mmCIF file of C-alpha atoms and ligand atoms in Angstrom:
data_model
loop_
_atom_site.group_PDB
_atom_site.id
_atom_site.type_symbol
_atom_site.label_atom_id
_atom_site.label_comp_id
_atom_site.label_asym_id
_atom_site.label_seq_id
_atom_site.Cartn_x
_atom_site.Cartn_y
_atom_site.Cartn_z
ATOM 1 C CA MET A 17 0.106 0.047 0.129
ATOM 2 C CA ILE A 18 1.342 3.504 -0.984
ATOM 3 C CA THR A 19 1.369 5.786 1.937
ATOM 4 C CA VAL A 20 0.454 9.405 1.324
ATOM 5 C CA GLY A 21 1.248 12.467 3.181
ATOM 6 C CA LEU A 22 -1.548 15.140 2.037
ATOM 7 C CA LEU A 23 -0.541 19.138 1.990
ATOM 8 C CA GLY A 24 -3.991 20.723 1.747
ATOM 9 C CA CYS A 25 -7.020 19.582 3.518
ATOM 10 C CA GLY A 26 -9.476 21.386 0.860
ATOM 11 C CA ASN A 27 -11.497 20.532 -1.888
ATOM 12 C CA ILE A 28 -9.404 18.380 -3.883
ATOM 13 C CA GLY A 29 -8.176 16.839 -0.471
ATOM 14 C CA ARG A 30 -11.324 15.465 -0.054
ATOM 15 C CA VAL A 31 -12.033 14.015 -3.122
ATOM 16 C CA ILE A 32 -8.747 12.206 -3.147
ATOM 17 C CA ALA A 33 -9.151 10.853 0.365
ATOM 18 C CA ALA A 34 -12.616 9.924 -0.791
ATOM 19 C CA GLY A 35 -11.527 7.719 -3.240
ATOM 20 C CA GLN A 36 -8.599 5.890 -1.438
ATOM 21 C CA GLU A 37 -8.149 2.261 -2.449
ATOM 22 C CA ASN A 38 -4.741 1.084 -3.323
ATOM 23 C CA PHE A 39 -3.085 4.202 -1.374
ATOM 24 C CA LYS A 40 -3.690 5.632 1.997
ATOM 25 C CA ILE A 41 -3.530 8.906 3.337
ATOM 26 C CA THR A 42 -1.869 8.463 6.498
ATOM 27 C CA ALA A 43 -0.431 12.007 7.370
ATOM 28 C CA VAL A 44 -2.357 15.501 6.955
ATOM 29 C CA TYR A 45 -1.045 18.929 7.201
ATOM 30 C CA ASP A 46 -2.977 22.528 6.412
ATOM 31 C CA VAL A 47 -2.500 26.027 7.410
ATOM 32 C CA VAL A 48 -5.892 25.948 9.209
ATOM 33 C CA PRO A 49 -5.758 23.730 12.144
ATOM 34 C CA ALA A 50 -9.285 22.957 12.814
ATOM 35 C CA ARG A 51 -9.598 21.748 8.916
ATOM 36 C CA VAL A 52 -6.775 19.329 9.587
ATOM 37 C CA GLU A 53 -8.042 17.999 12.782
ATOM 38 C CA GLU A 54 -11.452 17.523 11.172
ATOM 39 C CA PHE A 55 -10.025 15.902 8.219
ATOM 40 C CA ALA A 56 -7.721 13.489 10.072
ATOM 41 C CA ARG A 57 -10.917 12.370 12.172
ATOM 42 C CA GLU A 58 -12.789 11.776 9.093
ATOM 43 C CA PHE A 59 -10.446 9.980 6.889
ATOM 44 C CA ASP A 60 -8.392 8.447 9.661
ATOM 45 C CA ALA A 61 -5.114 10.094 9.443
ATOM 46 C CA LYS A 62 -2.365 11.605 11.558
ATOM 47 C CA PRO A 63 -2.927 15.337 11.837
ATOM 48 C CA PHE A 64 0.194 17.861 11.698
ATOM 49 C CA SER A 65 0.279 21.596 12.540
ATOM 50 C CA ASP A 66 3.826 21.434 12.059
ATOM 51 C CA PHE A 67 5.287 20.802 8.537
ATOM 52 C CA THR A 68 8.668 19.374 9.482
ATOM 53 C CA ALA A 69 6.876 16.760 11.725
ATOM 54 C CA PHE A 70 4.602 16.154 8.880
ATOM 55 C CA LEU A 71 7.376 15.420 6.600
ATOM 56 C CA ALA A 72 9.428 13.167 8.942
ATOM 57 C CA GLU A 73 6.286 11.194 9.334
ATOM 58 C CA PRO A 74 7.137 7.863 7.034
ATOM 59 C CA THR A 75 5.332 8.453 4.134
ATOM 60 C CA ASP A 76 6.101 7.233 0.384
ATOM 61 C CA ILE A 77 4.993 10.485 -1.511
ATOM 62 C CA ILE A 78 3.759 13.927 -0.586
ATOM 63 C CA VAL A 79 0.497 15.323 -2.449
ATOM 64 C CA GLU A 80 0.432 19.251 -2.615
ATOM 65 C CA ALA A 81 -3.467 20.288 -3.278
ATOM 66 C CA ALA A 82 -3.150 23.557 -1.205
ATOM 67 C CA SER A 83 -1.823 26.790 -3.158
ATOM 68 C CA VAL A 84 1.103 28.162 -5.550
ATOM 69 C CA VAL A 85 2.490 29.604 -1.946
ATOM 70 C CA ALA A 86 2.441 26.332 -0.345
ATOM 71 C CA ALA A 87 4.345 24.655 -3.499
ATOM 72 C CA THR A 88 6.782 27.195 -3.310
ATOM 73 C CA GLU A 89 7.648 26.996 0.347
ATOM 74 C CA HIS A 90 7.587 23.237 0.516
ATOM 75 C CA ALA A 91 8.511 21.412 -2.809
ATOM 76 C CA GLN A 92 12.292 21.561 -2.413
ATOM 77 C CA GLU A 93 12.148 20.410 1.282
ATOM 78 C CA VAL A 94 10.006 17.508 0.246
ATOM 79 C CA LEU A 95 12.334 16.285 -2.436
ATOM 80 C CA GLU A 96 15.205 16.719 -0.059
ATOM 81 C CA SER A 97 13.787 14.486 2.534
ATOM 82 C CA GLY A 98 14.012 11.707 -0.104
ATOM 83 C CA LYS A 99 10.230 11.985 -1.082
ATOM 84 C CA ASP A 100 8.475 12.343 -4.380
ATOM 85 C CA ILE A 101 5.854 14.886 -4.713
ATOM 86 C CA VAL A 102 2.517 15.664 -6.692
ATOM 87 C CA ILE A 103 2.256 19.402 -7.564
ATOM 88 C CA MET A 104 -1.321 20.523 -8.011
ATOM 89 C CA SER A 105 -0.797 24.111 -7.862
ATOM 90 C CA VAL A 106 1.859 23.969 -10.682
ATOM 91 C CA GLY A 107 1.651 27.953 -10.830
ATOM 92 C CA ALA A 108 4.549 27.641 -8.689
ATOM 93 C CA LEU A 109 6.681 26.140 -11.440
ATOM 94 C CA ALA A 110 6.464 29.414 -13.559
ATOM 95 C CA ASP A 111 9.523 30.734 -11.654
ATOM 96 C CA LYS A 112 12.050 29.144 -14.333
ATOM 97 C CA GLU A 113 14.812 29.357 -11.654
ATOM 98 C CA PHE A 114 12.714 27.660 -9.007
ATOM 99 C CA ARG A 115 11.772 24.969 -11.554
ATOM 100 C CA ALA A 116 15.224 24.279 -12.626
ATOM 101 C CA HIS A 117 16.405 24.120 -9.141
ATOM 102 C CA LEU A 118 13.714 21.605 -8.336
ATOM 103 C CA VAL A 119 14.144 19.274 -11.256
ATOM 104 C CA ALA A 120 17.991 19.223 -10.619
ATOM 105 C CA THR A 121 17.435 18.347 -6.850
ATOM 106 C CA ALA A 122 14.959 15.479 -7.991
ATOM 107 C CA ARG A 123 17.368 14.468 -10.470
ATOM 108 C CA ASP A 124 20.118 14.176 -8.216
ATOM 109 C CA LEU A 125 18.019 12.356 -5.552
ATOM 110 C CA LYS A 126 16.377 9.947 -8.018
ATOM 111 C CA ARG A 127 12.914 11.609 -7.247
ATOM 112 C CA LYS A 128 9.760 12.260 -9.342
ATOM 113 C CA ILE A 129 7.638 15.560 -9.194
ATOM 114 C CA HIS A 130 4.386 14.411 -10.588
ATOM 115 C CA ILE A 131 2.216 17.181 -12.393
ATOM 116 C CA PRO A 132 -1.619 15.702 -12.863
ATOM 117 C CA SER A 133 -3.243 16.710 -16.089
ATOM 118 C CA GLY A 134 -5.365 18.640 -13.904
ATOM 119 C CA ALA A 135 -8.308 20.588 -15.372
ATOM 120 C CA VAL A 136 -7.239 20.139 -18.953
ATOM 121 C CA MET A 137 -7.080 17.182 -21.445
ATOM 122 C CA GLY A 138 -4.459 16.428 -24.138
ATOM 123 C CA LEU A 139 -1.100 16.927 -22.081
ATOM 124 C CA ASP A 140 -0.020 13.567 -23.271
ATOM 125 C CA ASN A 141 0.680 14.404 -26.806
ATOM 126 C CA ILE A 142 1.035 18.079 -26.202
ATOM 127 C CA ARG A 143 4.577 16.848 -25.089
ATOM 128 C CA ILE A 144 5.542 16.613 -28.698
ATOM 129 C CA GLY A 145 6.053 20.220 -28.622
ATOM 130 C CA GLN A 146 9.414 19.431 -26.836
ATOM 131 C CA ILE A 147 10.735 17.546 -30.045
ATOM 132 C CA SER A 148 8.916 18.863 -32.752
ATOM 133 C CA SER A 149 8.128 22.587 -34.025
ATOM 134 C CA ILE A 150 5.004 24.527 -33.108
ATOM 135 C CA ASN A 151 3.736 27.693 -34.789
ATOM 136 C CA LYS A 152 0.542 28.379 -32.309
ATOM 137 C CA PHE A 153 -0.468 27.410 -29.281
ATOM 138 C CA VAL A 154 -3.093 29.266 -27.307
ATOM 139 C CA LEU A 155 -5.034 28.557 -24.266
ATOM 140 C CA ARG A 156 -8.595 30.370 -23.709
ATOM 141 C CA THR A 157 -9.891 29.924 -20.486
ATOM 142 C CA THR A 158 -13.544 31.100 -19.782
ATOM 143 C CA LYS A 159 -15.148 31.076 -16.371
ATOM 144 C CA ASN A 160 -18.306 32.215 -14.750
ATOM 145 C CA PRO A 161 -17.203 35.661 -12.525
ATOM 146 C CA LYS A 162 -18.152 33.648 -9.394
ATOM 147 C CA SER A 163 -15.471 31.313 -10.037
ATOM 148 C CA LEU A 164 -13.003 34.115 -10.303
ATOM 149 C CA SER A 165 -14.619 35.762 -7.225
ATOM 150 C CA ARG A 166 -15.795 38.466 -9.132
ATOM 151 C CA GLU A 167 -18.765 40.133 -10.703
ATOM 152 C CA ALA A 168 -19.614 40.928 -14.206
ATOM 153 C CA THR A 169 -22.609 41.735 -16.327
ATOM 154 C CA GLU A 170 -21.169 40.916 -19.467
ATOM 155 C CA ARG A 171 -18.343 38.859 -21.284
ATOM 156 C CA THR A 172 -15.001 40.538 -20.284
ATOM 157 C CA GLN A 173 -11.358 39.808 -20.964
ATOM 158 C CA LEU A 174 -9.327 39.718 -17.811
ATOM 159 C CA PHE A 175 -5.999 38.804 -19.072
ATOM 160 C CA SER A 176 -3.857 38.196 -22.519
ATOM 161 C CA GLY A 177 -0.384 37.324 -22.635
ATOM 162 C CA LYS A 178 2.029 34.809 -21.472
ATOM 163 C CA ALA A 179 1.415 31.664 -19.060
ATOM 164 C CA HIS A 180 3.806 32.485 -16.585
ATOM 165 C CA ASP A 181 2.294 36.183 -16.141
ATOM 166 C CA CYS A 182 -1.455 34.895 -15.939
ATOM 167 C CA VAL A 183 -0.735 32.178 -13.461
ATOM 168 C CA ARG A 184 1.058 34.809 -11.185
ATOM 169 C CA GLN A 185 -1.770 37.008 -11.475
ATOM 170 C CA TYR A 186 -4.546 34.407 -11.028
ATOM 171 C CA PRO A 187 -3.023 31.798 -8.956
ATOM 172 C CA LYS A 188 -6.287 30.120 -8.092
ATOM 173 C CA ASN A 189 -7.696 29.732 -11.699
ATOM 174 C CA THR A 190 -4.820 29.410 -14.216
ATOM 175 C CA ASN A 191 -2.534 26.506 -12.963
ATOM 176 C CA VAL A 192 -3.355 24.603 -16.200
ATOM 177 C CA ALA A 193 -1.711 27.558 -18.254
ATOM 178 C CA GLU A 194 1.788 26.317 -16.779
ATOM 179 C CA SER A 195 0.932 22.670 -16.932
ATOM 180 C CA LEU A 196 0.570 23.169 -20.910
ATOM 181 C CA SER A 197 3.493 25.228 -20.919
ATOM 182 C CA ILE A 198 5.583 22.733 -19.371
ATOM 183 C CA ALA A 199 4.124 19.659 -21.497
ATOM 184 C CA CYS A 200 4.880 21.994 -24.688
ATOM 185 C CA GLY A 201 8.165 23.202 -23.624
ATOM 186 C CA ARG A 202 7.497 27.008 -24.199
ATOM 187 C CA ASP A 203 5.584 29.576 -22.541
ATOM 188 C CA VAL A 204 2.258 29.398 -24.078
ATOM 189 C CA ASP A 205 -0.107 32.263 -25.092
ATOM 190 C CA VAL A 206 -3.249 32.759 -22.855
ATOM 191 C CA GLU A 207 -6.708 34.354 -22.828
ATOM 192 C CA LEU A 208 -8.511 34.859 -19.685
ATOM 193 C CA TRP A 209 -12.117 35.565 -19.958
ATOM 194 C CA MET A 210 -15.307 35.931 -17.310
ATOM 195 C CA ASP A 211 -18.646 35.270 -18.734
ATOM 196 C CA PRO A 212 -21.863 35.659 -16.687
ATOM 197 C CA GLU A 213 -23.514 33.417 -19.265
ATOM 198 C CA GLU A 214 -20.937 30.511 -18.876
ATOM 199 C CA ASP A 215 -21.708 27.968 -15.869
ATOM 200 C CA ARG A 216 -19.045 25.942 -16.551
ATOM 201 C CA ASN A 217 -15.048 26.386 -16.108
ATOM 202 C CA MET A 218 -14.099 26.012 -20.125
ATOM 203 C CA HIS A 219 -10.476 25.493 -21.602
ATOM 204 C CA GLU A 220 -9.924 26.067 -25.197
ATOM 205 C CA ILE A 221 -6.702 24.580 -26.511
ATOM 206 C CA PHE A 222 -5.518 26.121 -29.994
ATOM 207 C CA PHE A 223 -2.436 23.927 -31.138
ATOM 208 C CA GLU A 224 -0.626 23.899 -34.423
ATOM 209 C CA GLY A 225 2.557 22.920 -35.582
ATOM 210 C CA GLU A 226 4.558 20.404 -37.950
ATOM 211 C CA PHE A 227 2.000 17.765 -36.727
ATOM 212 C CA GLY A 228 -0.766 19.627 -38.085
ATOM 213 C CA GLU A 229 -3.509 21.255 -35.808
ATOM 214 C CA ALA A 230 -5.678 20.413 -32.758
ATOM 215 C CA TYR A 231 -8.425 22.318 -31.054
ATOM 216 C CA ILE A 232 -9.516 20.941 -27.711
ATOM 217 C CA ARG A 233 -12.446 22.259 -25.741
ATOM 218 C CA ILE A 234 -12.969 21.288 -21.947
ATOM 219 C CA ARG A 235 -16.280 22.499 -20.502
ATOM 220 C CA ASN A 236 -15.719 21.576 -16.845
ATOM 221 C CA LEU A 237 -18.171 21.172 -13.847
ATOM 222 C CA PRO A 238 -16.957 23.429 -11.151
ATOM 223 C CA SER A 239 -16.188 21.375 -7.952
ATOM 224 C CA PRO A 240 -19.204 21.652 -5.489
ATOM 225 C CA ASP A 241 -16.689 23.020 -2.722
ATOM 226 C CA ASN A 242 -14.530 25.382 -4.722
ATOM 227 C CA PRO A 243 -16.244 26.782 -7.897
ATOM 228 C CA ALA A 244 -12.486 28.086 -9.215
ATOM 229 C CA THR A 245 -11.540 24.341 -9.316
ATOM 230 C CA SER A 246 -12.940 21.835 -11.843
ATOM 231 C CA TYR A 247 -14.093 18.763 -10.501
ATOM 232 C CA LEU A 248 -11.901 17.001 -13.401
ATOM 233 C CA ALA A 249 -8.742 18.472 -11.888
ATOM 234 C CA ALA A 250 -9.611 16.264 -8.336
ATOM 235 C CA LEU A 251 -10.547 13.511 -10.794
ATOM 236 C CA SER A 252 -7.410 13.802 -12.564
ATOM 237 C CA ILE A 253 -5.002 13.585 -9.251
ATOM 238 C CA LEU A 254 -6.981 10.796 -7.796
ATOM 239 C CA THR A 255 -6.459 8.767 -11.095
ATOM 240 C CA LEU A 256 -2.645 9.492 -10.949
ATOM 241 C CA LEU A 257 -2.309 8.120 -7.403
ATOM 242 C CA LYS A 258 -4.400 4.934 -8.356
ATOM 243 C CA ASN A 259 -1.999 4.402 -11.257
ATOM 244 C CA LEU A 260 1.441 4.924 -9.281
ATOM 245 C CA ASP A 261 1.734 1.210 -8.592
ATOM 246 C CA ASN A 262 0.538 0.402 -12.191
ATOM 247 C CA PRO A 263 3.278 -1.444 -14.350
ATOM 248 C CA LEU A 264 1.460 -0.444 -17.485
ATOM 249 C CA VAL A 265 1.972 3.211 -18.304
ATOM 250 C CA ILE A 266 -0.399 4.663 -21.061
ATOM 251 C CA GLY A 267 0.226 8.215 -23.150
ATOM 252 C CA ALA A 268 3.044 9.899 -24.689
HETATM 253 N N1 LIG B 6 -3.168 21.943 -12.056
HETATM 254 C C1 LIG B 6 -4.425 22.196 -12.100
HETATM 255 O O1 LIG B 6 -5.009 21.802 -13.268
HETATM 256 C C2 LIG B 6 -5.511 22.729 -10.897
HETATM 257 C C3 LIG B 6 -4.917 23.333 -9.880
HETATM 258 N N2 LIG B 6 -5.738 23.872 -8.951
HETATM 259 C C4 LIG B 6 -5.012 24.190 -7.674
HETATM 260 O O2 LIG B 6 -5.084 23.093 -6.727
HETATM 261 C C5 LIG B 6 -5.161 23.550 -5.502
HETATM 262 C C6 LIG B 6 -5.968 23.078 -4.403
HETATM 263 O O3 LIG B 6 -7.054 23.127 -4.679
HETATM 264 P P1 LIG B 6 -8.203 23.070 -3.872
HETATM 265 O O4 LIG B 6 -8.572 22.045 -3.208
HETATM 266 O O5 LIG B 6 -9.903 23.398 -5.054
HETATM 267 O O6 LIG B 6 -8.210 24.384 -2.872
HETATM 268 P P2 LIG B 6 -9.150 24.557 -1.827
HETATM 269 O O7 LIG B 6 -8.873 26.485 -1.739
HETATM 270 O O8 LIG B 6 -10.426 24.136 -1.527
HETATM 271 O O9 LIG B 6 -8.017 23.969 -0.711
HETATM 272 C C7 LIG B 6 -6.584 24.373 -0.415
HETATM 273 C C8 LIG B 6 -6.319 23.617 0.958
HETATM 274 O O10 LIG B 6 -4.998 24.059 1.160
HETATM 275 C C9 LIG B 6 -4.610 24.976 2.308
HETATM 276 N N3 LIG B 6 -3.696 25.853 2.291
HETATM 277 C C10 LIG B 6 -3.407 26.942 1.557
HETATM 278 N N4 LIG B 6 -2.288 27.350 1.437
HETATM 279 C C11 LIG B 6 -1.596 26.705 2.350
HETATM 280 C C12 LIG B 6 -0.129 26.474 2.716
HETATM 281 N N5 LIG B 6 0.707 27.473 2.459
HETATM 282 N N6 LIG B 6 0.127 25.750 3.834
HETATM 283 C C13 LIG B 6 -0.653 24.538 4.150
HETATM 284 N N7 LIG B 6 -1.970 24.584 3.877
HETATM 285 C C14 LIG B 6 -2.501 25.575 2.789
HETATM 286 C C15 LIG B 6 -6.042 25.702 2.612
HETATM 287 O O11 LIG B 6 -6.232 25.974 3.905
HETATM 288 C C16 LIG B 6 -7.252 24.599 2.158
HETATM 289 O O12 LIG B 6 -7.469 23.911 3.172
HETATM 290 C C17 LIG B 6 -5.271 25.187 -5.741
HETATM 291 O O13 LIG B 6 -3.728 25.716 -5.538
HETATM 292 C C18 LIG B 6 -5.637 25.173 -6.980
HETATM 293 O O14 LIG B 6 -5.421 26.506 -7.561
HETATM 294 C C19 LIG B 6 -6.625 23.883 -9.122
HETATM 295 C C20 LIG B 6 -7.738 23.296 -10.266
HETATM 296 C C21 LIG B 6 -6.743 22.931 -11.146
HETATM 297 O O1 LIG B 7 -9.863 24.360 -12.333
HETATM 298 C C1 LIG B 7 -9.823 24.643 -13.389
HETATM 299 O O2 LIG B 7 -10.649 24.985 -14.212
HETATM 300 C C2 LIG B 7 -8.565 25.530 -13.752
HETATM 301 C C3 LIG B 7 -7.849 26.142 -12.732
HETATM 302 O O3 LIG B 7 -8.478 26.518 -11.632
HETATM 303 C C4 LIG B 7 -6.605 26.171 -12.538
HETATM 304 O O4 LIG B 7 -5.778 25.807 -13.594
HETATM 305 O O5 LIG B 7 -5.888 26.755 -11.630
#
């Protein structure tokens, strides 16, 4: 049985915990002490209010499902402790120096940094961007203003530019932009829209290159507990965890 240390007892953490089968969340940590205690009671895990003690607990892998700040603060320490990490708040890796340092540490210590497909589809073959020329890559994300904690009466563009700038400005809503950039091997172009007529979290991907062209549209249902996060993102990380011990690896 794979043992998991969970950093972040929120919406995604709860979906993962509810779906445990071939892995077990044995240790949990969150900045909100009451949340850790409640989660630990409900899912029979050991609660921690101190990160160092949490990390010292014997677990096989740490799952970050908290925030860009949490991933930035703790990812390096996790790898240095000899554990693999799953990073959900991928926006942390928009800092190129930080990412390079993290990857170098993982390489030296023979550890893995897993990035779930999250709220999009297609990350598998989008990786061909690392070996083949791409002449266009645009992510257009459209969410209801509520998912962005804003108000609007008409469709409004909030951002147009590069992924790393977008996720810096909207760290709770555009981690996918950074996942696509890492997969594709370039800082992708991003448009972020809010639309009061849209009740889903929609991601449209326009991808053109030597291979031909692709258009992927994902219309995600928001998570019941956090409208900023698509339910698909939680299902994605749960699938990743369920496949950690599967010898059959599918996808590029
Ligand atoms: N990669 C992707 O495709 C996607 C990534 N995400 C990201 O996944 C993360 C988790 O999402 P949700 O569970 O929906 O969020 P949530 O807000 O429901 O839960 C996050 C939990 O982490 C805790 N937390 C926040 N900062 C912390 C810190 N510095 N140290 C310890 N605990 C901390 C909070 O108290 C909360 O309990 C978020 O960063 C979100 O933006 C969300 C959707 C898609
Ligand atoms: O869940 C989504 O639709 C996307 C999201 O919030 C993110 O990438 O941070």
